[in-house]
PDB file of C-alpha atoms in Angstrom:
ATOM      1  CA  MET A  40    -125.781  47.293 104.355  1.00  0.00           C
ATOM      2  CA  LYS A  41    -127.506  44.154 105.647  1.00  0.00           C
ATOM      3  CA  LYS A  42    -130.763  46.108 105.895  1.00  0.00           C
ATOM      4  CA  GLN A  43    -130.481  47.250 102.267  1.00  0.00           C
ATOM      5  CA  SER A  44    -129.759  43.678 101.164  1.00  0.00           C
ATOM      6  CA  LYS A  45    -132.783  42.451 103.082  1.00  0.00           C
ATOM      7  CA  ILE A  46    -135.007  45.096 101.471  1.00  0.00           C
ATOM      8  CA  LEU A  47    -133.635  44.177  98.047  1.00  0.00           C
ATOM      9  CA  CYS A  48    -134.360  40.482  98.643  1.00  0.00           C
ATOM     10  CA  ILE A  49    -137.914  41.239  99.771  1.00  0.00           C
ATOM     11  CA  SER A  50    -138.467  43.468  96.725  1.00  0.00           C
ATOM     12  CA  LEU A  51    -137.212  40.787  94.373  1.00  0.00           C
ATOM     13  CA  LEU A  52    -139.414  38.198  96.084  1.00  0.00           C
ATOM     14  CA  LEU A  53    -142.480  40.422  95.698  1.00  0.00           C
ATOM     15  CA  CYS A  54    -141.690  40.969  92.021  1.00  0.00           C
ATOM     16  CA  PHE A  55    -141.399  37.218  91.549  1.00  0.00           C
ATOM     17  CA  VAL A  56    -144.738  36.598  93.277  1.00  0.00           C
ATOM     18  CA  LEU A  57    -146.444  39.248  91.145  1.00  0.00           C
ATOM     19  CA  LEU A  58    -144.953  37.777  87.996  1.00  0.00           C
ATOM     20  CA  LEU A  59    -146.014  34.271  88.990  1.00  0.00           C
ATOM     21  CA  THR A  60    -149.521  35.495  89.766  1.00  0.00           C
ATOM     22  CA  SER A  61    -149.836  37.247  86.423  1.00  0.00           C
ATOM     23  CA  CYS A  62    -148.607  34.145  84.595  1.00  0.00           C
ATOM     24  CA  ASN A  63    -151.269  31.996  86.244  1.00  0.00           C
ATOM     25  CA  ARG A  64    -154.340  34.123  85.677  1.00  0.00           C
ATOM     26  CA  GLY A  65    -155.455  31.623  83.072  1.00  0.00           C
ATOM     27  CA  GLY A  66    -156.514  34.181  80.495  1.00  0.00           C
ATOM     28  CA  GLN A  67    -155.879  37.458  78.781  1.00  0.00           C
ATOM     29  CA  SER A  68    -158.369  40.258  78.590  1.00  0.00           C
ATOM     30  CA  ASP A  69    -159.299  43.893  78.615  1.00  0.00           C
ATOM     31  CA  ASN A  70    -159.538  45.500  82.051  1.00  0.00           C
ATOM     32  CA  LEU A  71    -163.131  45.415  83.292  1.00  0.00           C
ATOM     33  CA  ASN A  72    -162.333  48.325  85.609  1.00  0.00           C
ATOM     34  CA  GLU A  73    -161.929  50.584  82.576  1.00  0.00           C
ATOM     35  CA  ILE A  74    -165.622  50.344  81.706  1.00  0.00           C
ATOM     36  CA  THR A  75    -167.258  53.763  81.730  1.00  0.00           C
ATOM     37  CA  GLY A  76    -170.940  54.571  81.986  1.00  0.00           C
ATOM     38  CA  ASP A  77    -171.162  56.937  79.032  1.00  0.00           C
ATOM     39  CA  LYS A  78    -171.794  54.204  76.419  1.00  0.00           C
ATOM     40  CA  PRO A  79    -173.730  50.917  76.438  1.00  0.00           C
ATOM     41  CA  TYR A  80    -171.357  48.120  77.443  1.00  0.00           C
ATOM     42  CA  ILE A  81    -171.196  44.771  75.608  1.00  0.00           C
ATOM     43  CA  ALA A  82    -169.014  41.976  77.001  1.00  0.00           C
ATOM     44  CA  VAL A  83    -167.291  39.814  74.370  1.00  0.00           C
ATOM     45  CA  ILE A  84    -165.834  36.526  75.652  1.00  0.00           C
ATOM     46  CA  ALA A  85    -163.907  34.306  73.246  1.00  0.00           C
ATOM     47  CA  LYS A  86    -162.499  30.774  73.362  1.00  0.00           C
ATOM     48  CA  GLY A  87    -158.937  32.031  73.235  1.00  0.00           C
ATOM     49  CA  PHE A  88    -156.574  34.930  72.880  1.00  0.00           C
ATOM     50  CA  GLN A  89    -153.336  33.352  71.675  1.00  0.00           C
ATOM     51  CA  HIS A  90    -154.131  32.611  68.034  1.00  0.00           C
ATOM     52  CA  GLN A  91    -154.111  35.244  65.292  1.00  0.00           C
ATOM     53  CA  PHE A  92    -157.678  34.181  64.530  1.00  0.00           C
ATOM     54  CA  TRP A  93    -158.967  35.592  67.826  1.00  0.00           C
ATOM     55  CA  GLN A  94    -157.001  38.813  67.440  1.00  0.00           C
ATOM     56  CA  THR A  95    -158.688  39.317  64.069  1.00  0.00           C
ATOM     57  CA  VAL A  96    -162.127  38.515  65.519  1.00  0.00           C
ATOM     58  CA  ARG A  97    -161.384  41.208  68.084  1.00  0.00           C
ATOM     59  CA  LYS A  98    -160.661  43.740  65.327  1.00  0.00           C
ATOM     60  CA  GLY A  99    -164.058  43.023  63.803  1.00  0.00           C
ATOM     61  CA  ALA A 100    -165.756  43.410  67.193  1.00  0.00           C
ATOM     62  CA  GLU A 101    -163.993  46.738  67.756  1.00  0.00           C
ATOM     63  CA  MET A 102    -165.067  47.977  64.313  1.00  0.00           C
ATOM     64  CA  ALA A 103    -168.710  47.224  65.145  1.00  0.00           C
ATOM     65  CA  ALA A 104    -168.359  48.876  68.566  1.00  0.00           C
ATOM     66  CA  GLU A 105    -167.152  52.055  66.880  1.00  0.00           C
ATOM     67  CA  ASP A 106    -169.897  51.967  64.235  1.00  0.00           C
ATOM     68  CA  TYR A 107    -172.674  51.447  66.795  1.00  0.00           C
ATOM     69  CA  GLY A 108    -171.321  53.686  69.564  1.00  0.00           C
ATOM     70  CA  VAL A 109    -170.881  51.021  72.238  1.00  0.00           C
ATOM     71  CA  GLN A 110    -168.062  50.056  74.580  1.00  0.00           C
ATOM     72  CA  ILE A 111    -166.792  46.476  74.540  1.00  0.00           C
ATOM     73  CA  THR A 112    -164.314  44.361  76.448  1.00  0.00           C
ATOM     74  CA  PHE A 113    -162.742  41.386  74.688  1.00  0.00           C
ATOM     75  CA  GLN A 114    -161.608  38.503  76.888  1.00  0.00           C
ATOM     76  CA  GLY A 115    -160.270  35.036  76.153  1.00  0.00           C
ATOM     77  CA  THR A 116    -158.643  32.122  77.937  1.00  0.00           C
ATOM     78  CA  ASP A 117    -155.016  31.117  77.425  1.00  0.00           C
ATOM     79  CA  THR A 118    -155.992  27.664  76.140  1.00  0.00           C
ATOM     80  CA  GLU A 119    -159.169  26.117  74.800  1.00  0.00           C
ATOM     81  CA  SER A 120    -159.349  23.688  77.714  1.00  0.00           C
ATOM     82  CA  GLN A 121    -159.939  26.329  80.436  1.00  0.00           C
ATOM     83  CA  ILE A 122    -163.700  25.891  80.643  1.00  0.00           C
ATOM     84  CA  ASP A 123    -163.946  26.979  84.305  1.00  0.00           C
ATOM     85  CA  LYS A 124    -161.860  30.097  83.604  1.00  0.00           C
ATOM     86  CA  GLN A 125    -164.215  31.138  80.815  1.00  0.00           C
ATOM     87  CA  THR A 126    -167.178  30.788  83.185  1.00  0.00           C
ATOM     88  CA  GLU A 127    -165.349  33.014  85.696  1.00  0.00           C
ATOM     89  CA  MET A 128    -164.786  35.601  82.967  1.00  0.00           C
ATOM     90  CA  LEU A 129    -168.483  35.574  82.097  1.00  0.00           C
ATOM     91  CA  ASP A 130    -169.530  35.959  85.743  1.00  0.00           C
ATOM     92  CA  ALA A 131    -167.095  38.856  86.197  1.00  0.00           C
ATOM     93  CA  ALA A 132    -168.432  40.570  83.080  1.00  0.00           C
ATOM     94  CA  LEU A 133    -172.025  40.129  84.274  1.00  0.00           C
ATOM     95  CA  SER A 134    -171.123  41.948  87.496  1.00  0.00           C
ATOM     96  CA  LYS A 135    -170.441  45.035  85.337  1.00  0.00           C
ATOM     97  CA  ASN A 136    -174.054  45.073  84.076  1.00  0.00           C
ATOM     98  CA  PRO A 137    -173.565  44.736  80.310  1.00  0.00           C
ATOM     99  CA  VAL A 138    -176.456  45.494  77.955  1.00  0.00           C
ATOM    100  CA  ALA A 139    -175.583  42.323  75.997  1.00  0.00           C
ATOM    101  CA  ILE A 140    -173.185  39.363  76.023  1.00  0.00           C
ATOM    102  CA  CYS A 141    -171.270  37.853  73.095  1.00  0.00           C
ATOM    103  CA  ILE A 142    -169.908  34.392  73.893  1.00  0.00           C
ATOM    104  CA  ALA A 143    -167.833  31.811  71.995  1.00  0.00           C
ATOM    105  CA  ALA A 144    -168.419  28.879  74.335  1.00  0.00           C
ATOM    106  CA  LEU A 145    -165.623  26.433  75.118  1.00  0.00           C
ATOM    107  CA  ASP A 146    -168.227  24.017  76.433  1.00  0.00           C
ATOM    108  CA  SER A 147    -171.712  24.795  75.191  1.00  0.00           C
ATOM    109  CA  LYS A 148    -173.334  23.035  78.163  1.00  0.00           C
ATOM    110  CA  ALA A 149    -170.985  24.003  81.008  1.00  0.00           C
ATOM    111  CA  ILE A 150    -171.532  27.720  80.410  1.00  0.00           C
ATOM    112  CA  LEU A 151    -175.346  27.460  80.480  1.00  0.00           C
ATOM    113  CA  GLY A 152    -175.757  28.210  84.198  1.00  0.00           C
ATOM    114  CA  SER A 153    -174.167  31.642  83.902  1.00  0.00           C
ATOM    115  CA  LEU A 154    -175.969  32.366  80.644  1.00  0.00           C
ATOM    116  CA  GLU A 155    -179.307  31.510  82.293  1.00  0.00           C
ATOM    117  CA  LYS A 156    -178.565  34.171  84.922  1.00  0.00           C
ATOM    118  CA  ALA A 157    -177.953  36.703  82.160  1.00  0.00           C
ATOM    119  CA  HIS A 158    -181.151  35.684  80.386  1.00  0.00           C
ATOM    120  CA  GLN A 159    -183.195  36.040  83.590  1.00  0.00           C
ATOM    121  CA  ARG A 160    -181.873  39.590  83.910  1.00  0.00           C
ATOM    122  CA  GLY A 161    -183.041  40.381  80.385  1.00  0.00           C
ATOM    123  CA  ILE A 162    -179.515  40.578  78.952  1.00  0.00           C
ATOM    124  CA  PRO A 163    -179.461  39.452  75.287  1.00  0.00           C
ATOM    125  CA  ILE A 164    -176.945  36.687  74.486  1.00  0.00           C
ATOM    126  CA  VAL A 165    -175.251  36.287  71.107  1.00  0.00           C
ATOM    127  CA  GLY A 166    -173.040  33.331  70.279  1.00  0.00           C
ATOM    128  CA  PHE A 167    -170.098  33.684  67.923  1.00  0.00           C
ATOM    129  CA  ASP A 168    -167.757  31.170  66.305  1.00  0.00           C
ATOM    130  CA  SER A 169    -169.097  28.417  68.574  1.00  0.00           C
ATOM    131  CA  GLY A 170    -172.765  28.167  69.456  1.00  0.00           C
ATOM    132  CA  VAL A 171    -174.594  27.319  72.664  1.00  0.00           C
ATOM    133  CA  ASP A 172    -177.025  24.404  73.161  1.00  0.00           C
ATOM    134  CA  SER A 173    -179.964  26.562  74.226  1.00  0.00           C
ATOM    135  CA  ASP A 174    -182.864  28.609  72.860  1.00  0.00           C
ATOM    136  CA  ILE A 175    -181.949  31.545  75.104  1.00  0.00           C
ATOM    137  CA  VAL A 176    -179.369  32.710  72.547  1.00  0.00           C
ATOM    138  CA  ALA A 177    -180.735  35.535  70.399  1.00  0.00           C
ATOM    139  CA  ALA A 178    -178.373  34.847  67.481  1.00  0.00           C
ATOM    140  CA  THR A 179    -175.165  33.053  66.534  1.00  0.00           C
ATOM    141  CA  ALA A 180    -172.589  34.558  64.153  1.00  0.00           C
ATOM    142  CA  ALA A 181    -170.416  31.737  62.877  1.00  0.00           C
ATOM    143  CA  THR A 182    -168.991  29.765  60.014  1.00  0.00           C
ATOM    144  CA  ASP A 183    -171.106  26.834  58.862  1.00  0.00           C
ATOM    145  CA  ASN A 184    -168.472  24.538  60.341  1.00  0.00           C
ATOM    146  CA  LYS A 185    -170.002  21.273  59.165  1.00  0.00           C
ATOM    147  CA  ALA A 186    -170.147  22.446  55.557  1.00  0.00           C
ATOM    148  CA  ALA A 187    -166.636  23.900  55.775  1.00  0.00           C
ATOM    149  CA  ALA A 188    -165.248  20.662  57.223  1.00  0.00           C
ATOM    150  CA  ALA A 189    -166.987  18.671  54.484  1.00  0.00           C
ATOM    151  CA  LEU A 190    -165.189  20.836  51.916  1.00  0.00           C
ATOM    152  CA  ALA A 191    -161.893  20.100  53.697  1.00  0.00           C
ATOM    153  CA  ALA A 192    -162.722  16.378  53.426  1.00  0.00           C
ATOM    154  CA  ASP A 193    -163.320  16.709  49.682  1.00  0.00           C
ATOM    155  CA  LYS A 194    -159.957  18.433  49.309  1.00  0.00           C
ATOM    156  CA  MET A 195    -158.249  15.741  51.381  1.00  0.00           C
ATOM    157  CA  ALA A 196    -159.685  13.102  49.046  1.00  0.00           C
ATOM    158  CA  GLU A 197    -158.376  15.101  46.101  1.00  0.00           C
ATOM    159  CA  ALA A 198    -154.919  15.385  47.676  1.00  0.00           C
ATOM    160  CA  ILE A 199    -154.518  11.645  48.348  1.00  0.00           C
ATOM    161  CA  GLY A 200    -156.140  10.353  45.171  1.00  0.00           C
ATOM    162  CA  GLY A 201    -159.346   9.160  46.826  1.00  0.00           C
ATOM    163  CA  LYS A 202    -157.865   6.298  48.842  1.00  0.00           C
ATOM    164  CA  GLY A 203    -155.695   5.524  51.854  1.00  0.00           C
ATOM    165  CA  GLU A 204    -155.531   5.956  55.625  1.00  0.00           C
ATOM    166  CA  ILE A 205    -155.842   9.369  57.264  1.00  0.00           C
ATOM    167  CA  GLY A 206    -155.767  10.841  60.781  1.00  0.00           C
ATOM    168  CA  MET A 207    -157.530  13.783  62.382  1.00  0.00           C
ATOM    169  CA  ILE A 208    -156.380  16.351  64.961  1.00  0.00           C
ATOM    170  CA  VAL A 209    -159.284  18.319  66.457  1.00  0.00           C
ATOM    171  CA  GLN A 210    -159.122  21.112  69.039  1.00  0.00           C
ATOM    172  CA  ASP A 211    -161.743  19.662  71.426  1.00  0.00           C
ATOM    173  CA  GLN A 212    -164.930  17.648  71.688  1.00  0.00           C
ATOM    174  CA  THR A 213    -166.802  20.010  74.024  1.00  0.00           C
ATOM    175  CA  SER A 214    -167.397  23.075  71.822  1.00  0.00           C
ATOM    176  CA  MET A 215    -169.887  23.036  68.968  1.00  0.00           C
ATOM    177  CA  THR A 216    -167.101  24.254  66.677  1.00  0.00           C
ATOM    178  CA  GLY A 217    -164.858  21.316  67.526  1.00  0.00           C
ATOM    179  CA  ARG A 218    -167.659  18.782  67.194  1.00  0.00           C
ATOM    180  CA  ASP A 219    -168.936  20.212  63.905  1.00  0.00           C
ATOM    181  CA  ARG A 220    -165.482  20.351  62.317  1.00  0.00           C
ATOM    182  CA  ARG A 221    -164.858  16.787  63.396  1.00  0.00           C
ATOM    183  CA  ASP A 222    -168.250  15.430  62.353  1.00  0.00           C
ATOM    184  CA  GLY A 223    -168.501  17.385  59.102  1.00  0.00           C
ATOM    185  CA  PHE A 224    -165.151  16.001  57.944  1.00  0.00           C
ATOM    186  CA  LYS A 225    -165.724  12.466  59.237  1.00  0.00           C
ATOM    187  CA  GLU A 226    -169.251  12.140  57.847  1.00  0.00           C
ATOM    188  CA  ARG A 227    -168.218  13.353  54.386  1.00  0.00           C
ATOM    189  CA  ILE A 228    -165.312  10.896  54.222  1.00  0.00           C
ATOM    190  CA  GLU A 229    -167.446   7.977  55.414  1.00  0.00           C
ATOM    191  CA  SER A 230    -170.395   8.738  53.125  1.00  0.00           C
ATOM    192  CA  LYS A 231    -168.560   9.681  49.937  1.00  0.00           C
ATOM    193  CA  TYR A 232    -165.135   8.022  49.952  1.00  0.00           C
ATOM    194  CA  PRO A 233    -165.299   4.264  50.718  1.00  0.00           C
ATOM    195  CA  ASP A 234    -161.600   3.777  49.957  1.00  0.00           C
ATOM    196  CA  ILE A 235    -160.484   6.285  52.604  1.00  0.00           C
ATOM    197  CA  LYS A 236    -160.222   5.094  56.206  1.00  0.00           C
ATOM    198  CA  ILE A 237    -159.953   7.388  59.244  1.00  0.00           C
ATOM    199  CA  VAL A 238    -157.601   5.473  61.549  1.00  0.00           C
ATOM    200  CA  ASP A 239    -157.676   7.810  64.558  1.00  0.00           C
ATOM    201  CA  ILE A 240    -158.998  11.106  65.934  1.00  0.00           C
ATOM    202  CA  GLN A 241    -156.969  12.912  68.600  1.00  0.00           C
ATOM    203  CA  TYR A 242    -157.628  16.168  70.486  1.00  0.00           C
ATOM    204  CA  GLY A 243    -154.878  18.766  71.000  1.00  0.00           C
ATOM    205  CA  GLU A 244    -156.732  21.582  72.827  1.00  0.00           C
ATOM    206  CA  GLY A 245    -155.922  23.949  69.958  1.00  0.00           C
ATOM    207  CA  ASP A 246    -152.297  23.989  71.115  1.00  0.00           C
ATOM    208  CA  HIS A 247    -149.733  23.453  68.353  1.00  0.00           C
ATOM    209  CA  THR A 248    -147.284  21.554  70.588  1.00  0.00           C
ATOM    210  CA  LYS A 249    -149.927  19.150  71.935  1.00  0.00           C
ATOM    211  CA  SER A 250    -151.365  18.795  68.442  1.00  0.00           C
ATOM    212  CA  ALA A 251    -147.922  17.991  67.014  1.00  0.00           C
ATOM    213  CA  ASP A 252    -147.423  15.294  69.660  1.00  0.00           C
ATOM    214  CA  ALA A 253    -150.862  13.845  68.894  1.00  0.00           C
ATOM    215  CA  ALA A 254    -150.167  13.843  65.153  1.00  0.00           C
ATOM    216  CA  LYS A 255    -146.812  12.107  65.648  1.00  0.00           C
ATOM    217  CA  ALA A 256    -148.525   9.469  67.800  1.00  0.00           C
ATOM    218  CA  ILE A 257    -151.092   8.746  65.083  1.00  0.00           C
ATOM    219  CA  ILE A 258    -148.444   8.498  62.364  1.00  0.00           C
ATOM    220  CA  SER A 259    -146.161   6.299  64.480  1.00  0.00           C
ATOM    221  CA  ALA A 260    -149.003   3.896  65.256  1.00  0.00           C
ATOM    222  CA  ASN A 261    -150.250   3.890  61.656  1.00  0.00           C
ATOM    223  CA  PRO A 262    -147.284   3.866  59.248  1.00  0.00           C
ATOM    224  CA  ASN A 263    -149.560   3.752  56.171  1.00  0.00           C
ATOM    225  CA  VAL A 264    -151.169   7.134  56.869  1.00  0.00           C
ATOM    226  CA  VAL A 265    -151.204   9.327  53.746  1.00  0.00           C
ATOM    227  CA  GLY A 266    -153.137  12.356  55.041  1.00  0.00           C
ATOM    228  CA  MET A 267    -153.626  14.417  58.219  1.00  0.00           C
ATOM    229  CA  TYR A 268    -156.405  16.930  58.930  1.00  0.00           C
ATOM    230  CA  GLY A 269    -156.024  19.762  61.470  1.00  0.00           C
ATOM    231  CA  ALA A 270    -159.383  21.251  62.512  1.00  0.00           C
ATOM    232  CA  ASN A 271    -158.242  24.690  63.688  1.00  0.00           C
ATOM    233  CA  GLU A 272    -155.183  26.950  63.605  1.00  0.00           C
ATOM    234  CA  GLY A 273    -153.308  25.236  66.440  1.00  0.00           C
ATOM    235  CA  SER A 274    -154.246  21.756  65.209  1.00  0.00           C
ATOM    236  CA  ALA A 275    -153.148  22.505  61.641  1.00  0.00           C
ATOM    237  CA  ILE A 276    -149.835  24.033  62.710  1.00  0.00           C
ATOM    238  CA  GLY A 277    -149.286  20.989  64.926  1.00  0.00           C
ATOM    239  CA  VAL A 278    -149.762  18.699  61.924  1.00  0.00           C
ATOM    240  CA  VAL A 279    -147.254  20.719  59.866  1.00  0.00           C
ATOM    241  CA  LEU A 280    -144.710  20.590  62.700  1.00  0.00           C
ATOM    242  CA  ALA A 281    -145.198  16.840  63.164  1.00  0.00           C
ATOM    243  CA  LEU A 282    -144.659  16.114  59.468  1.00  0.00           C
ATOM    244  CA  SER A 283    -141.531  18.255  59.448  1.00  0.00           C
ATOM    245  CA  GLU A 284    -140.086  16.552  62.536  1.00  0.00           C
ATOM    246  CA  LEU A 285    -140.798  13.085  61.125  1.00  0.00           C
ATOM    247  CA  GLY A 286    -139.433  13.922  57.676  1.00  0.00           C
ATOM    248  CA  LYS A 287    -142.885  13.295  56.172  1.00  0.00           C
ATOM    249  CA  THR A 288    -143.554  16.712  54.600  1.00  0.00           C
ATOM    250  CA  GLY A 289    -144.898  16.117  51.099  1.00  0.00           C
ATOM    251  CA  LYS A 290    -145.164  12.371  51.715  1.00  0.00           C
ATOM    252  CA  ILE A 291    -148.200  12.789  53.970  1.00  0.00           C
ATOM    253  CA  GLN A 292    -150.703  15.399  52.785  1.00  0.00           C
ATOM    254  CA  ALA A 293    -151.837  18.031  55.308  1.00  0.00           C
ATOM    255  CA  VAL A 294    -155.222  19.759  55.105  1.00  0.00           C
ATOM    256  CA  GLY A 295    -156.112  22.443  57.621  1.00  0.00           C
ATOM    257  CA  PHE A 296    -158.633  24.922  58.950  1.00  0.00           C
ATOM    258  CA  ASP A 297    -158.084  28.689  59.544  1.00  0.00           C
ATOM    259  CA  SER A 298    -155.424  30.937  58.064  1.00  0.00           C
ATOM    260  CA  GLY A 299    -152.854  32.423  60.436  1.00  0.00           C
ATOM    261  CA  LYS A 300    -149.406  33.388  59.174  1.00  0.00           C
ATOM    262  CA  ARG A 301    -147.730  30.035  59.877  1.00  0.00           C
ATOM    263  CA  GLN A 302    -150.442  28.210  57.943  1.00  0.00           C
ATOM    264  CA  ILE A 303    -150.285  30.622  55.018  1.00  0.00           C
ATOM    265  CA  ASP A 304    -146.519  30.157  54.838  1.00  0.00           C
ATOM    266  CA  ALA A 305    -146.999  26.372  54.963  1.00  0.00           C
ATOM    267  CA  VAL A 306    -149.413  26.517  52.020  1.00  0.00           C
ATOM    268  CA  ARG A 307    -147.094  28.760  50.012  1.00  0.00           C
ATOM    269  CA  ASP A 308    -144.124  26.488  50.756  1.00  0.00           C
ATOM    270  CA  GLY A 309    -145.968  23.275  49.926  1.00  0.00           C
ATOM    271  CA  GLU A 310    -145.937  21.967  53.510  1.00  0.00           C
ATOM    272  CA  MET A 311    -149.735  22.010  53.514  1.00  0.00           C
ATOM    273  CA  TYR A 312    -152.015  21.073  50.608  1.00  0.00           C
ATOM    274  CA  GLY A 313    -154.473  23.803  51.577  1.00  0.00           C
ATOM    275  CA  ALA A 314    -156.981  24.912  54.196  1.00  0.00           C
ATOM    276  CA  VAL A 315    -160.405  26.386  54.800  1.00  0.00           C
ATOM    277  CA  THR A 316    -160.350  30.025  55.874  1.00  0.00           C
ATOM    278  CA  GLN A 317    -163.131  31.671  57.818  1.00  0.00           C
ATOM    279  CA  ASN A 318    -163.961  35.379  57.864  1.00  0.00           C
ATOM    280  CA  PRO A 319    -162.898  36.387  61.400  1.00  0.00           C
ATOM    281  CA  ILE A 320    -163.510  40.104  60.870  1.00  0.00           C
ATOM    282  CA  GLN A 321    -167.122  39.328  59.969  1.00  0.00           C
ATOM    283  CA  ILE A 322    -167.519  36.949  62.910  1.00  0.00           C
ATOM    284  CA  GLY A 323    -166.496  39.652  65.388  1.00  0.00           C
ATOM    285  CA  TYR A 324    -168.390  42.426  63.635  1.00  0.00           C
ATOM    286  CA  LYS A 325    -171.643  40.522  63.178  1.00  0.00           C
ATOM    287  CA  ALA A 326    -171.614  39.289  66.789  1.00  0.00           C
ATOM    288  CA  VAL A 327    -171.409  42.800  68.257  1.00  0.00           C
ATOM    289  CA  GLU A 328    -173.841  44.144  65.652  1.00  0.00           C
ATOM    290  CA  ALA A 329    -176.402  41.462  66.539  1.00  0.00           C
ATOM    291  CA  ALA A 330    -175.864  42.055  70.273  1.00  0.00           C
ATOM    292  CA  TYR A 331    -176.487  45.785  69.846  1.00  0.00           C
ATOM    293  CA  LYS A 332    -179.627  45.218  67.771  1.00  0.00           C
ATOM    294  CA  ALA A 333    -180.973  42.695  70.288  1.00  0.00           C
ATOM    295  CA  TYR A 334    -180.329  45.201  73.091  1.00  0.00           C
ATOM    296  CA  LYS A 335    -182.302  47.819  71.135  1.00  0.00           C
ATOM    297  CA  GLY A 336    -185.180  45.378  70.674  1.00  0.00           C
ATOM    298  CA  GLU A 337    -184.636  44.927  66.944  1.00  0.00           C
ATOM    299  CA  GLN A 338    -185.188  41.656  65.103  1.00  0.00           C
ATOM    300  CA  VAL A 339    -181.999  39.659  64.456  1.00  0.00           C
ATOM    301  CA  GLU A 340    -181.343  36.537  62.386  1.00  0.00           C
ATOM    302  CA  LYS A 341    -181.051  33.418  64.528  1.00  0.00           C
ATOM    303  CA  GLU A 342    -178.184  31.994  62.452  1.00  0.00           C
ATOM    304  CA  ILE A 343    -175.735  34.442  60.844  1.00  0.00           C
ATOM    305  CA  ASP A 344    -173.502  32.624  58.361  1.00  0.00           C
ATOM    306  CA  THR A 345    -170.203  34.509  58.097  1.00  0.00           C
ATOM    307  CA  GLY A 346    -168.858  32.399  55.209  1.00  0.00           C
ATOM    308  CA  PHE A 347    -165.735  30.382  54.354  1.00  0.00           C
ATOM    309  CA  LYS A 348    -163.385  29.748  51.418  1.00  0.00           C
ATOM    310  CA  TRP A 349    -160.839  27.130  50.392  1.00  0.00           C
ATOM    311  CA  TYR A 350    -157.310  28.339  49.694  1.00  0.00           C
ATOM    312  CA  ASP A 351    -154.202  26.591  48.430  1.00  0.00           C
ATOM    313  CA  LYS A 352    -151.009  27.471  46.584  1.00  0.00           C
ATOM    314  CA  SER A 353    -152.954  28.414  43.452  1.00  0.00           C
ATOM    315  CA  ASN A 354    -155.086  31.168  45.013  1.00  0.00           C
ATOM    316  CA  VAL A 355    -153.518  32.118  48.370  1.00  0.00           C
ATOM    317  CA  ASP A 356    -152.353  35.471  46.962  1.00  0.00           C
ATOM    318  CA  SER A 357    -155.578  36.298  45.100  1.00  0.00           C
ATOM    319  CA  GLU A 358    -157.539  39.390  46.146  1.00  0.00           C
ATOM    320  CA  GLU A 359    -160.576  37.280  47.058  1.00  0.00           C
ATOM    321  CA  ILE A 360    -158.586  35.181  49.529  1.00  0.00           C
ATOM    322  CA  LYS A 361    -156.149  37.808  50.823  1.00  0.00           C
ATOM    323  CA  GLN A 362    -158.941  39.757  52.508  1.00  0.00           C
ATOM    324  CA  LEU A 363    -159.849  36.660  54.566  1.00  0.00           C
ATOM    325  CA  LEU A 364    -156.321  35.886  55.791  1.00  0.00           C
ATOM    326  CA  TYR A 365    -155.014  37.221  59.090  1.00  0.00           C
ATOM    327  CA  GLU A 366    -151.271  37.566  58.874  1.00  0.00           C
TER     328      GLU A 366
END
């Protein structure tokens, strides 16, 4: 009986260790060991896995893989702060000898060392969603984030009557996406709306809980704030949560970026004035398409603009917008 109890305890301990190990891998991904040699292999490495946005990008990538007869793996980190983990994912993918790499860089400079290795081996590199600060990239499939953020700034001005104090929650300041969505919004406000003052910019790592805490901190320190901007899905949801917790929904206008289910519901319910939606299917599809064409030696556009649209309560259920949402 004692022996059985001891075996049971050891078994439970092993299960706990395995569970703990799996919880601390720092990312979610396809299994690289499932790669077969019967089709060209393209590695797709994103900035995340947890948001609906990335799941929809993945669908687009898989559609292109089917159309072009290639095999892909889609990997992403748990949070948008795991820069080292993304580099590890890229190095692991390179060990499987891909014919091309698609990368949405968390830090456009930190990832360069591994990308240089790929380039030296003649492996084409395509950026998607977030570009890379280097000429070695064959193409980048992305939203024009500066222009999209400028549109969000115009809509914020509309929402608050062209004057007042506002705050910004941005996912990070290391990726080109984060910087462009910050700068595009900030520059438009500063150049076009002299009666609007940005009182603070905080970074929430794309996590809705951290973003909510950051938004609450801005509002608490600046009681005259009349608007809050969230620069990605997690940031925007964080703003909505913060306003709800503080009893400020409707009193402080929220403008966001992206279009996951929680955001769409917030727009429909009047918790959010509106948001800019990207075209995540196109981002994923065009990235893999460009990677395949580069691998085949075909000419590809250096900058592939995948488009964006503004949506609010008036058009969220229109056919034009519905096809860009990712519920």
